[in-house]
XYZ file of C-alpha atoms in Angstrom:
781
model
C 20.395 -32.449 -28.074
C 21.067 -35.732 -26.344
C 21.260 -34.648 -22.771
C 20.749 -37.621 -20.466
C 23.707 -39.907 -20.959
C 23.749 -42.706 -18.425
C 27.535 -43.169 -18.428
C 29.986 -40.303 -17.826
C 31.369 -38.697 -20.966
C 35.073 -37.795 -20.916
C 35.817 -34.073 -20.739
C 38.259 -34.579 -23.605
C 35.526 -35.806 -25.956
C 35.265 -32.472 -27.771
C 33.064 -33.812 -30.525
C 30.394 -34.661 -27.951
C 30.567 -31.409 -25.987
C 30.874 -29.080 -28.966
C 27.419 -30.007 -30.206
C 26.016 -28.022 -27.282
C 27.305 -24.694 -28.580
C 28.111 -25.190 -32.242
C 24.597 -24.456 -33.484
C 24.397 -21.158 -35.311
C 20.753 -20.120 -35.333
C 19.701 -20.218 -31.705
C 18.289 -17.593 -29.419
C 18.020 -17.714 -25.663
C 14.339 -18.675 -26.089
C 15.385 -21.670 -28.242
C 17.785 -22.890 -25.580
C 15.027 -22.715 -22.967
C 12.714 -24.698 -25.247
C 15.368 -27.303 -26.177
C 16.550 -27.910 -22.624
C 13.497 -28.620 -20.459
C 13.649 -28.365 -16.669
C 12.934 -32.069 -16.184
C 15.986 -33.005 -18.255
C 18.312 -30.705 -16.328
C 17.101 -32.182 -13.037
C 17.442 -35.717 -14.392
C 21.060 -35.140 -15.397
C 21.735 -33.546 -12.012
C 20.409 -36.617 -10.174
C 21.457 -39.430 -12.500
C 24.663 -38.365 -14.227
C 26.086 -35.581 -12.067
C 29.543 -35.869 -13.605
C 28.102 -34.981 -17.024
C 26.416 -31.873 -15.629
C 29.662 -30.888 -13.936
C 31.627 -31.384 -17.141
C 29.061 -29.453 -19.172
C 29.297 -26.453 -16.816
C 33.059 -26.666 -16.757
C 33.334 -26.871 -20.561
C 30.886 -24.005 -21.063
C 32.877 -21.783 -18.696
C 36.065 -22.855 -20.451
C 34.628 -21.720 -23.790
C 33.739 -18.313 -22.292
C 37.257 -17.998 -20.889
C 38.744 -18.895 -24.294
C 36.488 -16.370 -25.980
C 37.574 -13.689 -23.524
C 41.249 -14.625 -24.079
C 41.059 -14.566 -27.862
C 38.849 -11.482 -28.115
C 36.158 -13.245 -30.202
C 37.365 -12.084 -33.578
C 35.375 -14.517 -35.718
C 31.634 -14.833 -36.068
C 31.954 -18.507 -35.075
C 33.676 -17.663 -31.784
C 31.018 -15.074 -30.955
C 28.284 -17.617 -31.647
C 29.946 -20.149 -29.321
C 30.263 -17.534 -26.558
C 26.583 -16.551 -26.863
C 25.410 -20.168 -26.855
C 27.468 -20.982 -23.758
C 26.003 -17.883 -22.171
C 22.443 -19.036 -22.901
C 23.138 -22.564 -21.738
C 24.590 -21.422 -18.408
C 21.679 -19.006 -17.929
C 19.380 -22.003 -18.385
C 21.254 -24.391 -16.079
C 22.466 -22.243 -13.162
C 19.103 -21.915 -11.338
C 18.897 -25.741 -11.175
C 22.346 -25.855 -9.623
C 21.412 -23.219 -7.046
C 18.168 -24.926 -6.043
C 20.039 -28.052 -4.878
C 22.004 -27.411 -1.653
C 24.481 -30.206 -2.540
C 25.428 -28.443 -5.771
C 25.637 -24.937 -4.397
C 29.353 -25.136 -3.657
C 30.159 -26.603 -7.064
C 31.075 -23.338 -8.782
C 33.268 -22.354 -5.832
C 35.363 -25.484 -6.066
C 38.395 -25.788 -8.311
C 38.079 -28.350 -11.048
C 40.931 -30.878 -10.873
C 43.101 -30.771 -14.019
C 40.300 -32.061 -16.195
C 41.360 -31.584 -19.798
C 43.864 -28.931 -18.763
C 46.384 -30.355 -21.185
C 48.779 -32.109 -18.849
C 50.424 -31.159 -15.611
C 51.076 -27.410 -15.875
C 49.161 -26.739 -12.674
C 49.903 -23.016 -12.331
C 48.036 -20.640 -10.016
C 45.651 -19.567 -12.749
C 44.279 -23.105 -12.865
C 43.401 -23.075 -9.206
C 40.708 -20.427 -9.605
C 37.215 -21.532 -8.575
C 34.912 -21.954 -11.561
C 32.691 -19.069 -10.389
C 35.622 -16.639 -10.455
C 36.751 -17.738 -13.934
C 33.170 -17.335 -15.166
C 32.708 -13.849 -13.675
C 36.059 -12.558 -14.939
C 35.380 -13.930 -18.422
C 31.965 -12.214 -18.520
C 33.551 -8.932 -17.364
C 36.191 -9.165 -20.119
C 33.573 -10.034 -22.728
C 31.504 -6.968 -21.794
C 34.389 -4.820 -23.110
C 35.291 -6.906 -26.127
C 35.899 -4.758 -29.257
C 33.550 -5.543 -32.169
C 31.517 -7.847 -29.926
C 30.140 -5.615 -27.152
C 31.954 -2.299 -27.803
C 33.080 -0.375 -30.879
C 36.622 -1.117 -31.899
C 38.836 1.968 -31.799
C 41.114 0.743 -34.589
C 40.382 0.365 -38.230
C 40.564 -3.339 -38.094
C 42.803 -5.555 -40.076
C 43.404 -8.964 -38.646
C 46.989 -8.096 -37.684
C 46.102 -5.152 -35.465
C 43.093 -6.718 -33.753
C 43.082 -5.279 -30.239
C 44.597 -7.480 -27.597
C 41.861 -7.825 -25.033
C 44.386 -7.713 -22.174
C 46.043 -4.486 -23.217
C 42.903 -2.426 -23.738
C 41.934 0.110 -21.129
C 38.253 -0.562 -20.703
C 37.715 2.928 -19.243
C 38.001 4.182 -22.830
C 35.173 1.846 -23.833
C 32.457 2.943 -21.378
C 29.114 2.270 -23.066
C 27.493 5.676 -22.768
C 28.326 9.287 -21.943
C 27.413 10.548 -18.480
C 29.159 10.124 -15.146
C 32.918 10.254 -15.681
C 32.727 9.832 -19.467
C 32.034 12.482 -22.080
C 31.948 10.536 -25.344
C 28.696 8.945 -26.513
C 29.532 5.971 -28.770
C 27.563 5.337 -31.937
C 24.655 3.031 -30.962
C 25.066 -0.475 -32.367
C 22.140 -2.796 -31.900
C 24.233 -5.986 -32.275
C 26.448 -4.820 -29.404
C 23.341 -3.995 -27.354
C 21.946 -7.505 -27.912
C 25.248 -9.153 -26.956
C 25.605 -7.034 -23.819
C 22.037 -7.931 -22.849
C 22.769 -11.680 -23.097
C 25.941 -11.369 -21.020
C 24.173 -9.270 -18.374
C 21.361 -11.848 -18.251
C 23.970 -14.492 -17.423
C 25.522 -12.215 -14.810
C 22.133 -11.630 -13.173
C 21.551 -15.401 -13.161
C 24.920 -15.915 -11.398
C 23.921 -13.362 -8.757
C 20.513 -15.011 -8.285
C 21.885 -17.646 -5.922
C 20.476 -15.262 -3.276
C 16.948 -16.333 -4.295
C 17.603 -19.894 -3.133
C 18.473 -19.004 0.461
C 15.700 -18.271 2.995
C 15.543 -14.696 4.329
C 17.717 -14.130 7.367
C 18.376 -11.057 9.428
C 22.066 -11.943 9.476
C 23.564 -9.462 7.086
C 26.968 -11.131 7.129
C 25.932 -13.710 4.559
C 26.883 -11.552 1.594
C 26.323 -12.928 -1.897
C 29.709 -14.478 -2.880
C 29.094 -13.881 -6.596
C 28.404 -10.176 -6.093
C 31.243 -9.904 -3.577
C 33.821 -11.243 -6.016
C 32.472 -9.403 -9.055
C 32.508 -6.042 -7.237
C 35.976 -6.544 -5.741
C 39.383 -5.339 -6.905
C 39.822 -8.733 -8.618
C 37.583 -7.423 -11.389
C 39.706 -4.980 -13.360
C 36.621 -3.723 -15.194
C 34.677 -2.816 -12.032
C 34.850 0.965 -12.551
C 34.060 1.130 -16.294
C 31.310 -1.447 -15.870
C 29.675 0.378 -12.959
C 29.838 3.606 -14.989
C 28.503 1.907 -18.126
C 25.507 0.454 -16.285
C 24.691 3.721 -14.524
C 25.069 5.834 -17.676
C 23.142 3.477 -19.937
C 20.187 3.646 -17.517
C 20.283 7.381 -16.846
C 20.839 8.409 -20.478
C 17.965 6.328 -21.852
C 15.107 8.277 -23.403
C 12.247 5.924 -24.271
C 10.329 8.545 -26.212
C 13.170 8.726 -28.713
C 12.730 11.208 -31.492
C 9.195 12.130 -30.590
C 7.632 10.367 -33.578
C 4.289 8.974 -32.433
C 4.033 5.181 -32.610
C 7.741 4.813 -33.416
C 7.993 1.996 -30.874
C 5.526 -0.001 -32.918
C 7.417 0.513 -36.178
C 10.888 -0.613 -35.180
C 12.215 -2.536 -32.259
C 14.095 -0.669 -29.557
C 17.228 -2.715 -28.792
C 18.241 -0.318 -26.090
C 15.287 -0.927 -23.762
C 16.013 -4.605 -22.931
C 19.633 -3.593 -22.280
C 18.547 -0.717 -20.019
C 16.240 -3.039 -18.038
C 18.967 -5.656 -17.654
C 21.495 -2.950 -16.667
C 19.106 -1.537 -14.035
C 18.557 -5.007 -12.552
C 22.262 -5.890 -12.453
C 23.012 -2.495 -10.930
C 20.560 -2.772 -8.031
C 21.701 -6.324 -7.255
C 25.369 -5.304 -7.109
C 24.352 -2.468 -4.749
C 22.595 -4.845 -2.333
C 24.578 -3.841 0.716
C 23.499 -3.405 4.320
C 24.661 0.100 5.202
C 23.487 -0.179 8.808
C 26.280 -2.595 9.734
C 29.100 -0.979 7.797
C 31.667 1.525 8.934
C 30.941 3.573 5.865
C 31.721 7.295 5.943
C 29.238 9.468 7.799
C 27.554 12.408 6.138
C 30.492 14.760 6.579
C 32.883 12.132 5.256
C 34.557 11.267 8.546
C 34.680 7.728 9.842
C 35.342 6.515 13.318
C 39.097 6.569 12.753
C 41.941 8.373 14.473
C 43.078 11.864 13.608
C 46.113 10.309 11.955
C 44.081 8.924 9.067
C 44.293 11.818 6.687
C 43.733 9.532 3.724
C 40.237 8.852 2.438
C 38.377 6.325 4.551
C 38.588 2.868 2.986
C 34.839 2.675 2.380
C 33.026 -0.550 1.616
C 34.856 -3.433 -0.120
C 32.053 -3.561 -2.659
C 33.515 -1.262 -5.319
C 30.123 -0.518 -6.879
C 28.846 0.801 -3.534
C 32.147 2.593 -3.059
C 32.027 4.332 -6.462
C 28.377 5.242 -6.012
C 29.090 6.860 -2.643
C 31.963 8.899 -4.124
C 30.159 10.556 -7.028
C 30.303 14.271 -6.190
C 30.345 16.510 -9.277
C 27.236 18.680 -9.674
C 26.926 17.836 -13.376
C 27.002 14.105 -12.565
C 24.243 14.536 -9.981
C 22.242 16.575 -12.486
C 22.636 13.870 -15.165
C 21.521 11.095 -12.772
C 18.578 13.026 -11.328
C 17.313 14.185 -14.734
C 17.601 10.647 -16.101
C 15.786 8.982 -13.214
C 13.060 11.673 -13.168
C 12.572 11.380 -16.955
C 12.155 7.595 -16.735
C 9.907 7.656 -13.647
C 7.664 10.244 -15.312
C 7.412 8.240 -18.517
C 4.348 6.162 -17.533
C 2.569 9.433 -16.632
C 3.171 11.104 -19.977
C -0.226 11.655 -21.519
C -0.449 11.914 -25.262
C -3.407 12.869 -27.372
C -2.968 9.720 -29.471
C -3.682 6.623 -27.382
C -0.689 4.237 -27.101
C 1.418 6.504 -29.274
C 4.255 6.864 -26.762
C 6.293 4.008 -25.398
C 5.704 3.194 -21.721
C 8.575 1.677 -19.767
C 7.908 -1.095 -17.268
C 10.984 -0.931 -15.015
C 9.899 1.849 -12.623
C 10.282 -0.446 -9.582
C 13.949 -1.068 -10.374
C 14.399 2.697 -10.814
C 12.873 3.373 -7.398
C 15.269 0.875 -5.789
C 18.165 2.555 -7.627
C 17.030 6.009 -6.469
C 16.770 4.695 -2.901
C 20.336 3.310 -3.076
C 21.640 6.618 -4.461
C 20.115 8.606 -1.593
C 21.060 6.028 1.040
C 24.724 5.602 0.016
C 25.479 9.122 -1.193
C 24.308 11.868 1.156
C 25.697 14.560 -1.150
C 23.317 13.277 -3.821
C 20.407 13.430 -1.358
C 21.220 17.077 -0.542
C 21.561 17.870 -4.250
C 18.114 16.384 -4.936
C 16.577 18.574 -2.219
C 18.486 21.701 -3.193
C 16.100 22.639 -6.006
C 12.505 21.904 -6.864
C 13.742 19.068 -9.118
C 12.851 16.799 -6.198
C 9.216 17.374 -7.193
C 9.931 15.569 -10.487
C 10.578 12.483 -8.360
C 7.730 13.171 -5.908
C 4.920 13.452 -8.470
C 5.598 10.080 -10.173
C 5.911 8.390 -6.768
C 2.537 9.822 -5.676
C 1.089 8.713 -9.016
C 2.322 5.115 -8.490
C 1.126 5.072 -4.870
C -2.318 6.283 -5.833
C -2.559 3.931 -8.800
C -1.436 0.812 -6.876
C -3.405 1.399 -3.668
C -6.131 -1.153 -4.458
C -3.842 -3.745 -6.045
C -2.737 -6.608 -3.758
C 0.078 -7.586 -6.116
C 1.743 -4.182 -5.792
C 2.211 -3.963 -2.019
C 5.975 -3.836 -2.539
C 5.701 -0.822 -4.842
C 3.590 0.961 -2.197
C 6.252 0.285 0.441
C 9.228 1.488 -1.548
C 7.416 4.657 -2.601
C 6.571 5.425 1.028
C 10.111 4.589 2.215
C 11.605 7.052 -0.277
C 9.230 9.817 0.849
C 10.041 9.005 4.497
C 13.767 9.345 3.738
C 13.232 12.678 1.934
C 10.887 14.025 4.617
C 13.659 13.826 7.210
C 15.281 16.867 5.548
C 13.858 20.369 6.067
C 14.280 21.264 2.403
C 11.738 18.682 1.348
C 8.991 20.364 3.394
C 9.968 23.752 1.981
C 9.902 22.489 -1.638
C 6.355 21.164 -1.180
C 5.049 24.754 -1.103
C 5.567 25.063 -4.850
C 2.177 25.334 -6.622
C 1.076 22.119 -8.316
C 0.204 22.877 -11.907
C 1.181 19.678 -13.747
C -2.092 18.004 -14.453
C -1.310 14.310 -14.349
C -4.686 12.531 -14.513
C -5.082 10.922 -11.094
C -8.075 9.413 -9.409
C -8.241 12.131 -6.732
C -10.521 15.136 -6.148
C -9.768 18.228 -8.196
C -8.010 20.891 -6.122
C -6.033 24.080 -6.574
C -2.965 24.229 -4.411
C 0.590 23.100 -3.817
C 2.522 19.826 -3.951
C 1.844 19.520 -0.199
C -1.888 19.412 -0.951
C -1.285 16.725 -3.552
C 0.690 14.631 -1.052
C -1.975 14.911 1.666
C -4.846 14.150 -0.717
C -3.078 11.052 -2.102
C -2.196 9.821 1.419
C -5.823 10.294 2.480
C -6.925 8.268 -0.530
C -4.494 5.437 0.319
C -5.680 5.302 3.938
C -9.395 5.472 3.167
C -9.579 3.405 -0.008
C -6.455 1.267 -0.179
C -6.601 -2.463 0.522
C -6.132 -4.015 3.954
C -2.490 -5.005 3.552
C -1.445 -1.345 3.595
C -2.350 -0.895 7.256
C 1.289 -1.189 8.459
C 2.102 1.826 6.293
C -0.287 4.231 8.062
C 2.336 5.124 10.686
C 4.844 5.885 7.923
C 2.404 7.982 5.905
C 1.469 10.129 8.900
C 5.123 10.403 10.011
C 5.901 11.924 6.598
C 3.090 14.466 7.054
C 4.340 15.293 10.575
C 7.896 15.786 9.265
C 6.852 18.287 6.595
C 4.066 20.030 8.557
C 6.146 22.798 10.206
C 7.073 24.117 6.743
C 3.671 24.107 4.992
C 2.734 27.706 4.287
C -0.833 27.334 3.120
C -2.969 24.214 2.775
C -5.949 24.186 0.437
C -9.431 23.653 1.828
C -9.570 20.191 0.208
C -6.368 19.035 1.970
C -7.388 20.617 5.301
C -10.689 18.730 5.204
C -8.864 15.479 4.417
C -6.647 15.828 7.500
C -9.655 16.467 9.718
C -11.509 13.557 8.174
C -8.593 11.269 9.121
C -8.613 12.582 12.694
C -12.358 12.013 12.878
C -11.981 8.426 11.658
C -9.018 7.556 13.876
C -10.463 9.063 17.040
C -13.675 7.028 17.155
C -13.766 5.033 20.375
C -14.000 1.648 18.687
C -10.908 2.347 16.608
C -8.900 3.702 19.566
C -9.822 0.779 21.817
C -9.436 -2.053 19.331
C -5.648 -2.280 18.998
C -2.745 -1.408 21.204
C -1.098 1.052 18.848
C -4.077 2.691 17.110
C -3.881 5.817 19.265
C -0.446 6.601 17.751
C -2.229 7.767 14.619
C -4.177 10.359 16.616
C -0.943 11.588 18.224
C 0.640 12.015 14.793
C -2.318 14.024 13.476
C -2.457 16.264 16.550
C 1.257 16.907 16.083
C 0.560 17.980 12.481
C -2.110 20.472 13.592
C 0.107 21.809 16.399
C 3.068 22.313 14.047
C 0.968 24.222 11.531
C -0.814 26.373 14.139
C 2.410 27.213 15.999
C 4.739 27.733 13.048
C 2.550 28.517 10.010
C -0.636 30.084 11.411
C -0.614 33.071 9.099
C -1.184 31.375 5.748
C -3.315 28.520 7.009
C -6.776 30.028 7.480
C -8.296 27.025 5.623
C -6.959 24.597 8.189
C -7.923 26.831 11.121
C -11.450 27.111 9.704
C -11.649 23.325 9.287
C -10.499 22.839 12.901
C -13.192 25.267 14.106
C -15.882 23.518 12.067
C -14.882 20.098 13.432
C -14.236 21.313 16.976
C -16.463 18.597 18.449
C -13.838 15.976 17.419
C -11.276 17.643 19.696
C -13.754 18.013 22.554
C -14.672 14.331 22.273
C -10.998 13.387 22.430
C -10.445 15.549 25.511
C -13.450 13.903 27.156
C -12.674 10.353 26.045
C -14.292 7.990 28.577
C -11.870 5.739 30.456
C -14.130 3.474 32.566
C -14.480 -0.235 31.689
C -18.135 0.085 30.774
C -17.467 2.858 28.269
C -14.547 0.904 26.776
C -16.783 -2.122 26.245
C -19.472 0.065 24.729
C -16.929 1.610 22.376
C -15.829 -1.845 21.237
C -19.465 -2.870 20.644
C -19.724 -0.124 18.048
C -17.116 -1.864 15.998
C -19.646 -4.519 15.107
C -21.907 -1.879 13.652
C -19.100 -0.145 11.751
C -17.214 -2.816 9.849
C -15.083 -0.466 7.737
C -12.220 1.138 9.644
C -12.819 4.451 7.960
C -16.081 5.536 6.532
C -15.834 7.277 3.227
C -18.930 9.301 3.801
C -18.582 12.904 4.952
C -15.253 13.080 3.165
C -16.709 15.252 0.368
C -14.654 13.731 -2.369
C -16.141 15.678 -5.193
C -15.298 14.979 -8.791
C -12.121 13.120 -9.722
C -9.662 14.658 -12.166
C -10.521 14.473 -15.820
C -9.007 11.579 -17.760
C -8.216 9.547 -14.665
C -9.016 5.877 -14.184
C -10.040 4.563 -10.768
C -7.350 2.514 -8.994
C -8.131 -1.109 -9.799
C -7.476 -4.247 -7.766
C -5.150 -6.886 -9.223
C -6.575 -9.167 -11.908
C -7.406 -12.519 -10.289
C -4.516 -14.921 -10.869
C -1.850 -12.207 -10.986
C 1.426 -13.561 -9.617
C 3.051 -11.787 -6.699
C 5.963 -12.526 -4.403
C 5.771 -12.425 -0.622
C 7.714 -9.836 1.385
C 9.273 -9.944 4.824
C 7.729 -7.746 7.495
C 9.022 -4.190 7.770
C 10.232 -2.843 11.120
C 7.820 -0.682 13.153
C 8.082 3.105 12.850
C 10.100 3.397 16.076
C 12.754 1.086 14.558
C 12.604 2.754 11.142
C 13.226 6.267 12.402
C 15.126 8.183 15.048
C 13.931 11.468 16.488
C 15.836 14.686 15.917
C 15.027 18.082 17.354
C 15.273 21.167 15.160
C 17.052 24.064 16.908
C 16.366 27.778 16.412
C 19.013 28.029 13.694
C 17.517 25.105 11.786
C 20.188 22.538 12.672
C 19.115 19.129 13.918
C 20.368 17.176 16.874
C 19.540 13.575 17.662
C 17.596 12.971 20.836
C 18.875 10.507 23.395
C 17.489 7.006 22.885
C 15.565 6.934 26.177
C 13.290 9.671 24.863
C 12.934 7.699 21.655
C 9.702 5.978 22.589
C 7.740 7.951 20.045
C 4.439 7.771 21.854
C 3.100 6.423 25.105
C 2.307 2.783 24.640
C 2.320 -0.560 26.210
C 3.677 -2.032 23.047
C 3.963 -5.755 23.524
C 6.999 -6.934 21.542
C 4.864 -8.813 19.073
C 3.004 -5.689 18.010
C 6.159 -4.093 16.665
C 6.293 -6.589 13.880
C 3.200 -5.232 12.238
C 4.432 -5.851 8.716
C 3.284 -8.838 6.797
C 3.790 -12.231 8.352
C 6.093 -14.444 6.350
C 4.224 -17.481 5.372
C 0.574 -18.153 5.405
C -0.216 -14.593 4.405
C -2.648 -15.917 1.907
C -4.230 -18.306 4.354
C -6.116 -15.590 6.226
C -8.937 -14.601 3.962
C -10.901 -12.853 6.708
C -11.417 -9.376 5.404
C -10.591 -7.673 8.635
C -7.053 -8.910 9.075
C -6.174 -5.331 9.729
C -4.584 -3.184 12.339
C -7.314 -4.112 14.793
C -6.311 -7.735 14.828
C -2.982 -7.157 16.521
C -4.991 -8.046 19.601
C -4.921 -11.705 18.688
C -1.180 -11.749 18.011
C -0.232 -10.368 21.393
C -1.918 -12.993 23.502
C -5.463 -11.600 23.622
C -4.729 -8.039 24.577
C -7.687 -6.121 25.997
C -7.927 -2.399 26.686
C -8.072 -1.363 30.358
C -8.929 1.956 32.021
C -5.283 2.338 33.140
C -4.053 1.817 29.614
C -6.451 4.444 28.210
C -5.470 6.895 30.954
C -1.762 6.301 30.271
C -1.967 7.881 26.837
C -5.080 10.035 27.112
C -3.304 12.202 29.684
C -0.552 12.868 27.132
C -2.757 13.919 24.196
C -1.230 17.243 23.019
C -4.482 19.197 22.921
C -3.456 22.435 24.715
C -2.636 24.499 21.613
C -5.819 23.545 19.761
C -8.040 24.064 22.816
C -6.567 27.524 23.318
C -7.133 28.342 19.651
C -10.780 27.236 19.882
C -11.262 29.144 23.125
C -10.087 32.374 21.493
C -11.506 32.071 17.974
C -14.826 30.249 18.279
C -16.592 33.077 20.212
C -15.249 35.642 17.720
C -16.425 33.639 14.714
C -19.835 33.036 16.288
C -20.171 36.745 17.055
C -19.443 37.689 13.426
C -21.999 35.195 12.199
C -24.678 36.548 14.532
C -23.838 40.214 13.966
C -23.667 39.997 10.208
C -26.103 37.161 9.739
C -23.330 35.335 7.904
C -23.616 31.913 6.432
C -20.901 32.489 3.873
C -17.580 30.900 4.654
C -15.513 33.290 2.522
C -16.230 36.121 4.976
C -15.184 33.970 7.912
C -12.014 32.926 6.068
C -11.251 36.583 5.394
C -11.599 37.295 9.113
C -9.352 34.344 10.019
C -6.742 35.435 7.480
C -6.290 38.719 9.255
C -6.596 37.349 12.761
C -3.609 36.621 14.941
C -2.939 34.495 17.982
C 0.360 36.097 18.922
C 0.820 35.905 22.679
C -2.347 33.858 23.127
C -0.995 30.375 22.379
C 1.214 28.266 24.640
C 4.992 28.566 24.050
C 5.813 26.813 20.763
C 7.054 23.262 21.261
C 10.363 22.322 19.595
C 9.953 20.781 16.128
C 10.559 17.025 16.160
C 11.579 15.249 12.988
C 11.607 11.464 12.724
C 14.463 10.677 10.342
C 14.805 7.337 8.593
C 17.681 5.294 9.989
C 19.279 2.343 8.196
C 18.672 -1.007 9.882
C 19.109 -4.636 8.936
C 15.333 -5.155 8.883
C 14.860 -2.796 5.953
C 18.005 -4.152 4.259
C 16.390 -7.621 4.245
C 13.081 -6.164 3.074
C 14.834 -4.511 0.116
C 16.590 -7.755 -0.781
C 13.363 -9.780 -0.904
C 11.480 -7.012 -2.705
C 14.205 -6.498 -5.308
C 14.605 -10.191 -6.135
C 10.812 -10.604 -6.204
C 10.573 -7.845 -8.822
C 13.410 -9.382 -10.864
C 11.815 -12.845 -10.658
C 8.442 -11.608 -11.901
C 9.815 -9.308 -14.600
C 12.032 -11.921 -16.309
C 9.396 -13.871 -18.197
C 10.965 -14.071 -21.628
C 12.804 -16.348 -21.090
C 11.405 -17.332 -17.656
C 14.803 -17.808 -16.027
C 13.688 -18.794 -12.507
C 10.121 -19.903 -13.126
C 9.231 -23.218 -11.452
C 12.521 -23.551 -9.592
C 12.634 -24.015 -5.848
C 13.058 -20.396 -4.721
C 13.452 -19.894 -0.940
C 13.809 -16.123 -0.479
C 10.077 -15.505 -1.016
C 6.905 -17.360 -1.883
C 5.211 -17.004 -5.239
C 1.488 -16.469 -4.751
C -1.520 -15.835 -6.925
C -3.887 -12.997 -6.080
């Protein structure tokens, strides 16, 4: 294809332009090979009018195809080729700021056939393109089954069809499952690829906290201008949630014949999460009970967001729809965990990160869905895969984003009482995981995996420690009986975090000790009866609590504590953690292969910005606490320490292994610990309950040991099981829950994470590879 033409070619020269889409035997890969990046850039610089005409003509062909309904094979071929060509060219238009407005301008009557300048002609190119793609996605015999027995006379008029009758898959709001047709699946996939490329303009703008700069492509596509918005939203959601990668259960079937549905499902999931990219913290969207800040006169439904996809998602309410979505997402998330006796015999999906973003959006925008998820133990079918991914990715630098989204989802769930209650269900599913073998509940599994992340994850996970422990605090008042393995893990974390060098080496390290003490207090005050394992572990490690109570505060002792750091380079020793044998069939978590590509992420807000505190009343209802009591813990937090996520640029330029929590000292202008600072928080350590427990139980346990000559812990546990502390402990403190709250910081984090995933996952063809992306940096591990 002769692409670089020095002089402008007239738009009316059809013979010249038609050669770009007349070819019959091309695929999207061919177009990428035939049109190299250098040529597109050369045309852009040297003959801009030709590039403009090419884009305009390609859009025109799509519009004509949508008008005519693509009844002939030739028309369909032209539509697909224009699709592929635009998918190839658009990123090069987005990367140049001078071209970015091009699609939003109206093209002067070029080749419009004379002077009939009606309103239709004044549409910006972007709008014509998006509407044509939407029409083509419901084009009978091209992307959907025709409902008529076709003869040429009765071919369906594309403007009279009601696309709600052509939804792609049964599920939410649609009961009929159309006969699968792999040609339709392939055509839908190509159109969705183009749609995703249109939306990807967001990748070429640097991250900003200003949420007002909504993506104009998404805004228009999800507005009332798009008459297919509802059926398309439903089609995308249903096609994802109805997909069953295991198929008919024939081993190795994915190796025998190609699955045309999977690429479509991946593309649908990506388009869906991009259309749902919406900052809920700034919107006046309905509150949980459906009321908005309106007057009593508004008895109509609140208007809700202008983005119809977000609007529809927030309005799903039927139980059977929730069940369909939850089952579908849980089935797909669990797919990589499915163990078969024949290696590689079952298909493994790769789009779990997109699914996690989708699940997050569902819970964030639709509180009724969140409550439905927590209503039954089905939530555990989401929890177990998330813990599996967290544990598996903990050593892999290229999967920091996956770690964050998994933790964010658990933080969101942990704000609801039901989540803590559900965790008491015994854990019997034996997913091979690189963790010690234990017998216990899902709460034990969660604690053991979190311990593993903290003690053997890589350094970049440090900002997540606050979140991980906040989740444990939130569920702790409801945990009926921890296993000995999990109890020991919690005490091991306290031991590690309460060493003097750790406490004195960064301004916010002591928060972790406060969180852990809160966990122990919640369990002792509210769940003492079933938790003899934890009580026994606390008694065995009582010296840790005594050392905390007697923490030295004079300058000399502080200096001495910091000296120890030099002798103990690892923040947390893995000795004395009694890991025992890992589960059978598990592989150790591996670091990323050198050279793996990853995309940078913006920093996440600190835990005090991510959450707001609520107090649980006697009857179990929650009330928000006033903001002045929001300071979660005593500090002296210099503003710069809040931003303890990952710095934007130059992340890779700090190879020093201990760029970890400790180093916040350097960022806040050489902070050094002082006696006053230590006193300020030491005096608030909530040790009363534990000290009282030790005061009462230690002498009794020692007496039994002496009297009976006991060295056997089962006897002591039996004694503790029947013991009681009623009337001996201080008055129970109110339960505090730190609930996730939407904020623009996390909205921006989700945007960069989501586009980073989409960038890295689209390798065939590599739509955005080697273009000048600004939203994130592409780095090699």
